[in-house]
Coordinates of C-alpha atoms and ligand atoms in Angstrom, one line a residue:
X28 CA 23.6 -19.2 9.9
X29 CA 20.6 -17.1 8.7
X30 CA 18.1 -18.1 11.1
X31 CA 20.7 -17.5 13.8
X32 CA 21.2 -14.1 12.0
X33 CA 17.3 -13.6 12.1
X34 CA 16.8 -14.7 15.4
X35 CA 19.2 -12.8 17.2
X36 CA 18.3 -9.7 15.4
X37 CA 14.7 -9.9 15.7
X38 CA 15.6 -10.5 19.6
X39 CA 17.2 -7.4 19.6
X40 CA 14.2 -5.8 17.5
X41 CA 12.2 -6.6 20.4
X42 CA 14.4 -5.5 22.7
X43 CA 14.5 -2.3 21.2
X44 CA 11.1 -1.8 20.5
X45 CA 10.0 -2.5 24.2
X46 CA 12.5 -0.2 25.6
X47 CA 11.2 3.1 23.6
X48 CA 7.5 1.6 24.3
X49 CA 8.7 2.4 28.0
X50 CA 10.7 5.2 27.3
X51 CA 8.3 7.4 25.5
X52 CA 5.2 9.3 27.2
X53 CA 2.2 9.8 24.7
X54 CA 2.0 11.7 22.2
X55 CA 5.4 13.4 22.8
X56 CA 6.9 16.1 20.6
X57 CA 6.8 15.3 16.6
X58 CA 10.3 14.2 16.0
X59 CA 11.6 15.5 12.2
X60 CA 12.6 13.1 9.8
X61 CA 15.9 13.3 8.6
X62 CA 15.2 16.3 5.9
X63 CA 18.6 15.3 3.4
X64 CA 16.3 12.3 2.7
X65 CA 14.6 13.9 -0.1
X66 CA 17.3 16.4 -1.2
X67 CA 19.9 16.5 -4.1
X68 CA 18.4 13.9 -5.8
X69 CA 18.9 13.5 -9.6
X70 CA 16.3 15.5 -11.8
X71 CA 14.9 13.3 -14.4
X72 CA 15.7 14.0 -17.9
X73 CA 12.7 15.3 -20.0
X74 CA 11.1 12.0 -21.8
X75 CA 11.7 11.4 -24.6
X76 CA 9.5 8.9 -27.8
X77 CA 6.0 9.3 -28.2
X78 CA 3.5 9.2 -24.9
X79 CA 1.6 5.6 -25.6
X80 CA -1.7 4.9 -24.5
X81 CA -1.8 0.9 -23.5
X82 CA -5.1 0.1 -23.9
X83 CA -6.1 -3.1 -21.7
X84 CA -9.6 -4.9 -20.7
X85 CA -9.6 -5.7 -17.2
X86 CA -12.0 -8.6 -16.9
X87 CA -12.8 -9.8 -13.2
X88 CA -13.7 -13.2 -12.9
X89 CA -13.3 -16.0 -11.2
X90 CA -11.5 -18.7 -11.7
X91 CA -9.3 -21.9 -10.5
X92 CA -5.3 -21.0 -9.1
X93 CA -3.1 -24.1 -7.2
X94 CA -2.4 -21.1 -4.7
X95 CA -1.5 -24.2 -1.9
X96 CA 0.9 -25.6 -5.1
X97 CA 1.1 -28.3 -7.3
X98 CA -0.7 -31.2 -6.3
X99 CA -2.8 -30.0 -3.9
X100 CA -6.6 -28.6 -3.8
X101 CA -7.1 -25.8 -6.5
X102 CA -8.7 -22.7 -4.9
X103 CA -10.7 -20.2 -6.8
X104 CA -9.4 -16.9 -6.9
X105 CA -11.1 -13.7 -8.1
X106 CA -8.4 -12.4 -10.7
X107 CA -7.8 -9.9 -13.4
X108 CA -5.4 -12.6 -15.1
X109 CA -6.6 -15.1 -17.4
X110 CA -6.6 -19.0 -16.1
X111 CA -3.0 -20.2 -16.0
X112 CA -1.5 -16.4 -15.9
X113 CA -0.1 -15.2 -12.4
X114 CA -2.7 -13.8 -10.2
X115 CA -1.7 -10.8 -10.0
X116 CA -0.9 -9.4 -13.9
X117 CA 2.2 -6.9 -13.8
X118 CA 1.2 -3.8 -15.9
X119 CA 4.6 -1.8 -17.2
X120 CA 4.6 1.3 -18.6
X121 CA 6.9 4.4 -19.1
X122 CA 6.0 7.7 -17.6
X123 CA 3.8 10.4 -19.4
X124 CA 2.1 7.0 -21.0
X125 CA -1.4 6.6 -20.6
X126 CA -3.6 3.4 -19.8
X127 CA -7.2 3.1 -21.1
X128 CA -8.8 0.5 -19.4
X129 CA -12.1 -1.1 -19.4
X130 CA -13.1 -3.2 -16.5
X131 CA -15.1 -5.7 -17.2
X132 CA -17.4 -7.5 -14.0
X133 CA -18.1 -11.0 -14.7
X134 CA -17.5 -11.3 -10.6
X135 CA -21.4 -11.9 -8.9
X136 CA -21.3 -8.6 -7.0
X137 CA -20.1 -5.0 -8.1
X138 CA -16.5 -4.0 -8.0
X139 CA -14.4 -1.0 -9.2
X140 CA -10.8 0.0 -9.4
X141 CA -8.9 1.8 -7.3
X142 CA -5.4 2.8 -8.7
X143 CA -3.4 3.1 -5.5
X144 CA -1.1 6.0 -5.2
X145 CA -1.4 6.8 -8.7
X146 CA -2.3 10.6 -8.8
X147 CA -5.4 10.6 -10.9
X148 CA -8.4 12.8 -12.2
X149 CA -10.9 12.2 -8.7
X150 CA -13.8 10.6 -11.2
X151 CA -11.0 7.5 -12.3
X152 CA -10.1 6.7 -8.5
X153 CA -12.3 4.1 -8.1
X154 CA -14.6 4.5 -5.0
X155 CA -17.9 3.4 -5.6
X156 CA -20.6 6.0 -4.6
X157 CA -17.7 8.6 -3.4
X158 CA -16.6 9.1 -7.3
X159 CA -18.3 6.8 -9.2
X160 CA -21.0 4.3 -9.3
X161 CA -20.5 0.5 -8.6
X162 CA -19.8 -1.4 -11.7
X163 CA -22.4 -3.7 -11.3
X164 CA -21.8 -7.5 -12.5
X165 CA -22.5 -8.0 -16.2
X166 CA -21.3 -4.0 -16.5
X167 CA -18.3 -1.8 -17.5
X168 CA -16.6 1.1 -16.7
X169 CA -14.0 2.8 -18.9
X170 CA -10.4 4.3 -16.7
X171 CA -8.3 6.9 -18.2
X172 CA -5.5 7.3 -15.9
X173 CA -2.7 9.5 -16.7
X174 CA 0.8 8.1 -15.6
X175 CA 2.6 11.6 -14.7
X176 CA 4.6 9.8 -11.8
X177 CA 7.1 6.8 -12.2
X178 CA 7.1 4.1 -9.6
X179 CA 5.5 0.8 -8.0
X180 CA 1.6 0.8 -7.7
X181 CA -1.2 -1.5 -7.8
X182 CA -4.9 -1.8 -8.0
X183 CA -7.4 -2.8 -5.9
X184 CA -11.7 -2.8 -5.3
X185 CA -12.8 -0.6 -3.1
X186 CA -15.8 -1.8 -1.4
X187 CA -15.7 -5.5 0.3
X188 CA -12.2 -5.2 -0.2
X189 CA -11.7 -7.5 2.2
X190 CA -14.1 -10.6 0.2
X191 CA -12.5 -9.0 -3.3
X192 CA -8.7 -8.8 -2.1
X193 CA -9.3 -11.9 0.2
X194 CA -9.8 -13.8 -3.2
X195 CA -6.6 -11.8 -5.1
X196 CA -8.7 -9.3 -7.2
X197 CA -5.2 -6.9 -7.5
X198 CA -2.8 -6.0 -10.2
X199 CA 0.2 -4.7 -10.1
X200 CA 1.4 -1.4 -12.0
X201 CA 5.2 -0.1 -12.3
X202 CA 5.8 3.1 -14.1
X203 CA 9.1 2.9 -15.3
X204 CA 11.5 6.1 -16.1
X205 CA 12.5 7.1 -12.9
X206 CA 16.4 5.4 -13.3
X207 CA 19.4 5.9 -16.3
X208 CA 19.9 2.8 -18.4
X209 CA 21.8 -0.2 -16.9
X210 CA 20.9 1.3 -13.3
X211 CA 19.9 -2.3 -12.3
X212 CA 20.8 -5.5 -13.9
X213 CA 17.2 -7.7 -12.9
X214 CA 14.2 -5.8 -12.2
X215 CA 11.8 -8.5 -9.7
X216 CA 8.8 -7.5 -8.6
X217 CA 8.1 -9.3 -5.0
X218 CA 4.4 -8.9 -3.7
X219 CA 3.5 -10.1 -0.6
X220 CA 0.3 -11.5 0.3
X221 CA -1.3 -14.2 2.8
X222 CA -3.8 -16.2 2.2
X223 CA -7.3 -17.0 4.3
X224 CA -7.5 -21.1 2.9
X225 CA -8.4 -24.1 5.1
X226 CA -6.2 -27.2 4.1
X227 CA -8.7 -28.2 1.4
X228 CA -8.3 -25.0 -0.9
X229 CA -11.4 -23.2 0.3
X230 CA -11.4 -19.7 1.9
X231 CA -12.0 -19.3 5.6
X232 CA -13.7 -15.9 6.9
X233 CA -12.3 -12.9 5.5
X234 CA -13.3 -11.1 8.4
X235 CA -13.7 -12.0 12.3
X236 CA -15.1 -9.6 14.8
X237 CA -12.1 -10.6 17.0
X238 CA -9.5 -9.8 14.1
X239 CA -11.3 -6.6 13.1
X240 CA -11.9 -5.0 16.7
X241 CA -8.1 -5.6 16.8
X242 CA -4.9 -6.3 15.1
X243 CA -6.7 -7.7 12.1
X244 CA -7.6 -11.3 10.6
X245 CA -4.1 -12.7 9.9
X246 CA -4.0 -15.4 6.9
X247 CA -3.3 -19.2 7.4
X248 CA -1.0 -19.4 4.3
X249 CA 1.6 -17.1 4.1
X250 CA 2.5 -16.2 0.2
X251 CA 4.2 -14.3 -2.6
X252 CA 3.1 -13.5 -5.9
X253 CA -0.1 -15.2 -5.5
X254 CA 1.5 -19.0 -4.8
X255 CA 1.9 -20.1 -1.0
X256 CA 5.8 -19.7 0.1
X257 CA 8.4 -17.7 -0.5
X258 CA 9.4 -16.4 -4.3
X259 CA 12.2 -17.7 -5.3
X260 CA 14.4 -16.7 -8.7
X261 CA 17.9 -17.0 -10.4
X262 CA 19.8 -13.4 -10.1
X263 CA 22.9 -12.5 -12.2
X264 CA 26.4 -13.6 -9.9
X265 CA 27.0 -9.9 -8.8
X266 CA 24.8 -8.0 -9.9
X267 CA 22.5 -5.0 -8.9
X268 CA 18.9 -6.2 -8.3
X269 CA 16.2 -3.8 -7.9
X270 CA 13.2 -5.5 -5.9
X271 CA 10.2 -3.9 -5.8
X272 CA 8.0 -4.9 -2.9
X273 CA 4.7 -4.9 -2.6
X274 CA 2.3 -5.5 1.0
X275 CA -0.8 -6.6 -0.8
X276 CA -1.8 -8.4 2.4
X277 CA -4.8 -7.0 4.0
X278 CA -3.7 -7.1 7.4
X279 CA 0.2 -8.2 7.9
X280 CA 2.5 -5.3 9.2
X281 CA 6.4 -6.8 7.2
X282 CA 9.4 -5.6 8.7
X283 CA 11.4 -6.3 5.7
X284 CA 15.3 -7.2 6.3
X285 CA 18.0 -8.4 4.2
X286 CA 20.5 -11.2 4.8
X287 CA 23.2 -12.1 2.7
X288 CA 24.1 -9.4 0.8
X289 CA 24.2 -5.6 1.5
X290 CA 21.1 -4.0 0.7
X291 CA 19.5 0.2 0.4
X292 CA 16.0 1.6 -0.1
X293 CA 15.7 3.5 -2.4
X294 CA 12.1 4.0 -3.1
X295 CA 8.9 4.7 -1.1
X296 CA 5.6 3.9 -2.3
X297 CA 7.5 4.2 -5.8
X298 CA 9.2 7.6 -5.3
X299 CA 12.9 7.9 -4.6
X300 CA 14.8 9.3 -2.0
X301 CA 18.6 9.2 -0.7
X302 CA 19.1 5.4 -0.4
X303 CA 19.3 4.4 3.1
X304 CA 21.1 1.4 4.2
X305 CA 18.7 -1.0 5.8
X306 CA 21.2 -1.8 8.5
X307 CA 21.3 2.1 9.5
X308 CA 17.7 2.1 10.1
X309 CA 16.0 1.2 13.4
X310 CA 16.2 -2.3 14.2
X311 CA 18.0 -2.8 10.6
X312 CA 14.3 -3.6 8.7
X313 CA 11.3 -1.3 7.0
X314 CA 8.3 -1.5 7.9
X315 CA 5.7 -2.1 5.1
X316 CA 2.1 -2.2 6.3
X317 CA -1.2 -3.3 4.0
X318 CA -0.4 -1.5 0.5
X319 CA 2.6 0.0 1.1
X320 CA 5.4 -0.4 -0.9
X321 CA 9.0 -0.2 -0.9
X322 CA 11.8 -0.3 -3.9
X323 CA 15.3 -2.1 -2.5
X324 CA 18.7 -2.4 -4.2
X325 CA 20.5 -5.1 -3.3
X326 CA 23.9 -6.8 -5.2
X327 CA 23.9 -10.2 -5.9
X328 CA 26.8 -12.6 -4.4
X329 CA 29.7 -13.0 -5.8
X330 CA 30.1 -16.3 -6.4
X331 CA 27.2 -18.1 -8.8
X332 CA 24.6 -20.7 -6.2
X333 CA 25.3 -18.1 -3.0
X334 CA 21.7 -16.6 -2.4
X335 CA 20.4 -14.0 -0.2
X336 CA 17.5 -13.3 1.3
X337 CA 14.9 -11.1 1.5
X338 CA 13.3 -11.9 5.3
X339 CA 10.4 -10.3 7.2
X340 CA 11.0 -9.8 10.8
X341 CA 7.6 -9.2 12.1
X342 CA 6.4 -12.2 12.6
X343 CA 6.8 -14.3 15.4
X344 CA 9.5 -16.4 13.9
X345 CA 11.8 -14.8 10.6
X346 CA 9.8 -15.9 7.6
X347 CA 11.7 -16.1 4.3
X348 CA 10.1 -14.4 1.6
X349 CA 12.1 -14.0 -1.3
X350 CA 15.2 -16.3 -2.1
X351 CA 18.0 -15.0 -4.5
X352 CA 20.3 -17.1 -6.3
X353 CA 23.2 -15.7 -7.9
X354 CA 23.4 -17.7 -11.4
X355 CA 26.0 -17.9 -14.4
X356 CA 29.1 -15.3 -14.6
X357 CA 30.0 -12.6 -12.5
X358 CA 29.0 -9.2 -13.9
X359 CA 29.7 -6.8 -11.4
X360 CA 33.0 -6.2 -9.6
X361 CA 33.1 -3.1 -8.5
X362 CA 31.9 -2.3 -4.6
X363 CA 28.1 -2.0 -3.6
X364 CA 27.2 1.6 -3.7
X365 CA 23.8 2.5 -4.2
X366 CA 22.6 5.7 -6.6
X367 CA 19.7 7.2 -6.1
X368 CA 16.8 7.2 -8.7
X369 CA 15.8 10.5 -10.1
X370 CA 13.7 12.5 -7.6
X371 CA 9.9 12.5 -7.9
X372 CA 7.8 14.9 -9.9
X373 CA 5.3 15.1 -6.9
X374 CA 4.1 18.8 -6.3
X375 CA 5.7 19.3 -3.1
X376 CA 5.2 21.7 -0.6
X377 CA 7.7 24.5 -0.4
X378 CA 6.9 26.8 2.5
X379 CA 5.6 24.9 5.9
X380 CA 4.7 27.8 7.1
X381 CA 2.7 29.1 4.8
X382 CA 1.0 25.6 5.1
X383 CA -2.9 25.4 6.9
X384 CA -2.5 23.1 9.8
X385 CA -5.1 19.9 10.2
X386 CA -6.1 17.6 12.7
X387 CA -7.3 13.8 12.1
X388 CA -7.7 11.5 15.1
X389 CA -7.8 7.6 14.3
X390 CA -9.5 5.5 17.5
X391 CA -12.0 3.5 18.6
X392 CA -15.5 4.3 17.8
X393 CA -17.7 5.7 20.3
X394 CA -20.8 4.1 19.1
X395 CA -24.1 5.9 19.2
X396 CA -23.1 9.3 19.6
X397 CA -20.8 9.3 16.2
X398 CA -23.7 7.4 14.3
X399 CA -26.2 9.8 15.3
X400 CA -23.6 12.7 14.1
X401 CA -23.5 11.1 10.9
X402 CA -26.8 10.0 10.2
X403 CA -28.2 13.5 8.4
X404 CA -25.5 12.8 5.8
X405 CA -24.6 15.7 3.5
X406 CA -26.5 18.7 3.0
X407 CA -29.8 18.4 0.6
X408 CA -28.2 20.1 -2.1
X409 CA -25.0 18.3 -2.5
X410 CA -24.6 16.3 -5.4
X411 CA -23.7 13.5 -3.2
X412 CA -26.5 14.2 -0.4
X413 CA -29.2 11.0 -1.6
X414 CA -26.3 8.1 -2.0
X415 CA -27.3 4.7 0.3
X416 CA -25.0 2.9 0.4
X417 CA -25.0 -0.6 -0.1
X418 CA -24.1 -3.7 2.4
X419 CA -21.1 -4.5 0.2
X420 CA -19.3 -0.4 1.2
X421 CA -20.8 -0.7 5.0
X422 CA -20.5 -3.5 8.0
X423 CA -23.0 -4.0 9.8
X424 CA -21.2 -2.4 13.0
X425 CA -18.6 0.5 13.7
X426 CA -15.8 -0.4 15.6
X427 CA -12.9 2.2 14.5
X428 CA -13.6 6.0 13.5
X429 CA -12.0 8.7 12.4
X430 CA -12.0 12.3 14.3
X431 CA -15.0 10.0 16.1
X432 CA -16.7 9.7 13.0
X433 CA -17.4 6.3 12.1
X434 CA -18.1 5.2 8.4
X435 CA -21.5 4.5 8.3
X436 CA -22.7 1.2 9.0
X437 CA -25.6 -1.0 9.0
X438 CA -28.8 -0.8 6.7
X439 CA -29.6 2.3 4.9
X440 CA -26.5 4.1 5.5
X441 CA -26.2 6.8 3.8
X442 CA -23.2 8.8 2.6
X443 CA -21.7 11.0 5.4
X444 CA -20.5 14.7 5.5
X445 CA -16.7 15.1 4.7
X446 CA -14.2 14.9 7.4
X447 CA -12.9 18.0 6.5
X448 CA -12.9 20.9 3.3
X449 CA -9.6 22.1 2.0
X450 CA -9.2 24.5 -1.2
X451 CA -7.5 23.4 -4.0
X452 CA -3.8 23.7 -4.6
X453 CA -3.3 25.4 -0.8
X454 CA -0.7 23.6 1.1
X455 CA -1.4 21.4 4.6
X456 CA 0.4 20.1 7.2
X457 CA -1.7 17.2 8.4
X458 CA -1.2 15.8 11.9
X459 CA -2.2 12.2 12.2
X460 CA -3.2 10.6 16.2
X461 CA -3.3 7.0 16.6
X462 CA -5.3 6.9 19.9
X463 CA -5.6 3.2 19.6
X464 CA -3.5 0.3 20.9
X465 CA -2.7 -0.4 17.2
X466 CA -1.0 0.4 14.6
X467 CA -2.9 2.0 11.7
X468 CA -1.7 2.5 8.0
X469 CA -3.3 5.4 6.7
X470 CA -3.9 6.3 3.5
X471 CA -4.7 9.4 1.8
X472 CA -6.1 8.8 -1.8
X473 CA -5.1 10.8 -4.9
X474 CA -2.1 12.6 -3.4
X475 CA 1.8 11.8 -2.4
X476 CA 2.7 13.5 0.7
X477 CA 6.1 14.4 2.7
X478 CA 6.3 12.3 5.9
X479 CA 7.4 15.4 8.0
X480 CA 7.8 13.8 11.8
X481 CA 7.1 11.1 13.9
X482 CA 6.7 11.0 17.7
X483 CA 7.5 7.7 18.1
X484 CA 9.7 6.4 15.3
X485 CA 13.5 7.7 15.6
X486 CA 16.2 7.4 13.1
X487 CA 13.6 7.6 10.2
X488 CA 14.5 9.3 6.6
X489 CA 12.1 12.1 5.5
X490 CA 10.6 10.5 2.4
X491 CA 7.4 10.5 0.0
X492 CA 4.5 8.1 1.0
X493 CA 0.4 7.8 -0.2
X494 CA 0.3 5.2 2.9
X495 CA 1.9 6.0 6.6
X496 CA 2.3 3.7 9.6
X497 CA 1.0 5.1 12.9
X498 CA 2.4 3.5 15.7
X499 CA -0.2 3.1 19.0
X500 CA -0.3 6.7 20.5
X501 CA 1.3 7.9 17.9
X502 CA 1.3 11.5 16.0
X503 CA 2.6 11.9 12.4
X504 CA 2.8 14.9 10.4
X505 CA 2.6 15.1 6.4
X506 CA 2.9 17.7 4.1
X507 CA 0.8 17.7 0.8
X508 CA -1.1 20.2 -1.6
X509 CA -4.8 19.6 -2.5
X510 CA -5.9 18.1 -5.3
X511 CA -9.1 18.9 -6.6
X512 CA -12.1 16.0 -5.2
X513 CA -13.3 14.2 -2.9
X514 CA -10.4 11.6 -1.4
X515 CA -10.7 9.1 0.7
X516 CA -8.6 8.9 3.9
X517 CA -8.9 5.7 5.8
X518 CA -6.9 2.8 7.3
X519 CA -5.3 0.5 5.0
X520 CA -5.6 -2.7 7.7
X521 CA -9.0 -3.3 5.5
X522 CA -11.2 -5.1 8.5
X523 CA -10.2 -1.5 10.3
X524 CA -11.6 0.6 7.0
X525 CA -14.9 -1.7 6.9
X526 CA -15.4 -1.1 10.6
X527 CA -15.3 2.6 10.3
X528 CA -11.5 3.7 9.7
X529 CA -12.6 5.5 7.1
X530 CA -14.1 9.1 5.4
X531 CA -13.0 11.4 2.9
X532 CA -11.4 15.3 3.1
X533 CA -13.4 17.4 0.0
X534 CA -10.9 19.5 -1.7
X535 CA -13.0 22.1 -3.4
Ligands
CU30 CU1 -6.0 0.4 11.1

């Protein structure tokens, strides 16, 4: 019954999807989110217990994982996890904790970590040459990152993230505090991720010109939590399950759905807002692109060896990714109803129109032109002005571009002008084109912003994002205030960033 379920509604989906393709003219009017979205949300209590510091060596190295399963070819994967551990280590903390972490590169070329959507001091965000140097192999770097938000992050390199990432160099971060005790009875952490192997454990190309001038090099195994296949876990008969999922997949677009049980989001990239029943959305799924994230609540079924399951609808058939099993006595009797977590502490903006207005185009690059624009780099005097970058932070080509500003790419590249200034703590309303036949997940590092309007997405709930889908000749608006740095802005399809998606606002 499920894969009739699934097929006929991702028939439907298509259906759907087609018809407003048709519908809509370009770039028509910004349509505004639903604005209750983020209102009358719970404030969260002042914490409480002393602020910890968790102090934690990263180590990257490499090692053997039976990604494919038991039994067949080992692969080796580029980890933070020690051999036998999961792939992907799940760091917990409270809110107003701290982590002190060295990294530690055993890997044989430089890395760094980026803590994705974590709101932290510009020199700990990870970018080699942008706000910090490469931690070379052999080397260390020390991170102090402040945890002033709860939610659902992870970390990541942040050049040859598609080689690093390819290989599983991630982690997996959850600030905890943002829910009152008992608000869930299993906390699960799905993360989704496909994998580039051949049948014989080794990696194929991490990137293809084809893939990259497009949609994106897709992987040949399709996984969770770092094993090929679906996850699959015992859930209490009845009760509330909060799922927190993660797209840690370079390059899959998920339209997550939810069959066999009722089922709300109440979290985007780790912040709450009004939960939202998946079926009143469009086409009844969210859409998660590369590093996205999105919390769900879902109850368990009533009767103990029932499951449900968690499905993503974008692919060309309904592919199962997480399989729930209600297990031992019921819990829970009462009737699904979904309560919000407690609102985020994000500095939001509070007056629109007080708010400087912004531009960003995301295309196609136009070649020579844009590389001769960006070839005098930054002015002399800039800190930043002498930084060449290396081969592992450029491609040797530009195929995407942002405003028609390519990253730089090819040999001696050196770091380009920001895309844009902006003053510290001043609000901005950003307006985000997609002029491309492709959608693009953008991401904005070191600040949470309000998803104001979409011009080609209806029905969707004004909520809090660090990463936003742009549909093909799409505009999107978002709301943020400045944060003191330079941030990168770039696509989060990660053959896209390495041909050219990609530059960085200064916030001075
Ligand atoms: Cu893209």
């Amino acid at each position: 019954m499920s894969r009739h379920e699934g097929l006929t509604r991702r028939l439907l989906l298509g259906g759907a999807l087609a018809g407003a393709t048709a519908a809509t003219l370009p770039f028509a009017p910004a349509v505004r989110a639903a604005d209750d979205g983020l209102s009358g949300l719970p404030a969260r209590p002042p914490t409480s217990g002393p602020e910890r510091t968790h102090r934690l060596t990263l180590v990257a190295a490499e090692r053997d994982a039976h990604i494919l399963g038991p039994g067949r070819p080992a692969s080796r994967v580029w980890s933070f996890a020690r051999q036998g551990e999961p792939i992907f280590p799940i760091l917990r903390a409270q809110v107003g904790d701290r982590i002190s972490a060295r990294l530690e590169n055993r890997l044989p070329q430089h890395t760094s970590i980026h803590w994705h959507g974590v709101r932290v001091p510009n020199g700990m965000d990870g970018v080699p040459y942008v706000t910090q140097p490469p931690v070379q192999p052999g080397e260390t770097f020390e991170y102090g990152i402040p945890l002033e938000d709860t939610g659902t992050y992870f970390l990541h390199p942040h050049c040859d993230e598609s080689g690093q990432t390819g290989r599983g160099l991630m982690a997996i971060l959850v600030v905890e505090g943002d829910a009152p005790p008992g608000y869930a009875d299993s906390d699960l952490v799905l993360a989704v991720k496909d994998w580039r192997l051949a049948d014989d454990g080794t990696y194929l190309p991490f990137d293809t010109k084809d893939g990259a001038g497009r949609a994106g090099t897709f992987g040949t195994v399709r996984g969770t939590n770092g094993q090929a296949g679906p996850m699959r876990a015992a859930v209490p008969t009845g009760g509330i399950v909060r799922l927190r999922v993660l797209n840690l997949d370079p390059t899959r677009i998920l339209q997550l759905g939810v069959e066999g049980a009722a089922a709300a989001l109440i979290a985007t990239d780790g912040h709450a807002l009004q939960p939202v029943s998946l079926d009143g959305l469009t086409d009844g799924v969210w859409r998660l692109g590369p590093a996205m994230r999105a919390d769900l609540l879902v109850q368990a079924p009533a009767r103990a060896g029932e499951t449900l399951r968690i499905m993503d609808y974008g692919s060309a058939e309904p592919w199962l990714a997480a399989e729930l099993t209600a297990a031992g006595p019921r819990i829970r009797q009462d009737a699904f109803e979904p309560r919000p977590l407690y609102a985020a502490q994000i500095p939001r903006v509070t007056d629109l129109g007080a708010a400087e207005r912004l531009s960003f185009t995301f295309g196609a690059s136009s070649g020579a032109d844009a590389a001769a624009e960006i070839a005098a780099g930054l002015p002399a005097g800039d800190p930043l002005a002498k930084v060449l970058l290396d081969t592992l932070c450029v491609r040797d080509t530009s195929l995407w571009a942002i405003n028609k500003t390519p990253w730089p790419a090819g040999p001696n590249a050196v770091l380009p002008p920001p895309l844009g200034t902006l003053a510290a703590g001043r609000p901005y309303i950003a307006e985000w084109i997609n002029t491309t036949p492709h959608p693009h997940p953008i991401h904005l590092h070191g600040h949470t912003f309000e998803v104001l309007s979409y011009s080609r997405q209806a029905g969707m709930p004004r909520h809090l994002a660090d990463t936003v889908i742009i549909n093909p000749r799409e505009r999107v608006e978002v709301a943020f205030l400045a944060a003191p740095g330079d941030w990168m802005l770039h696509c989060h399809i990660v053959e896209h960033l390495e041909y050219g998606m990609m530059g960085y606002l200064r916030v001075a």
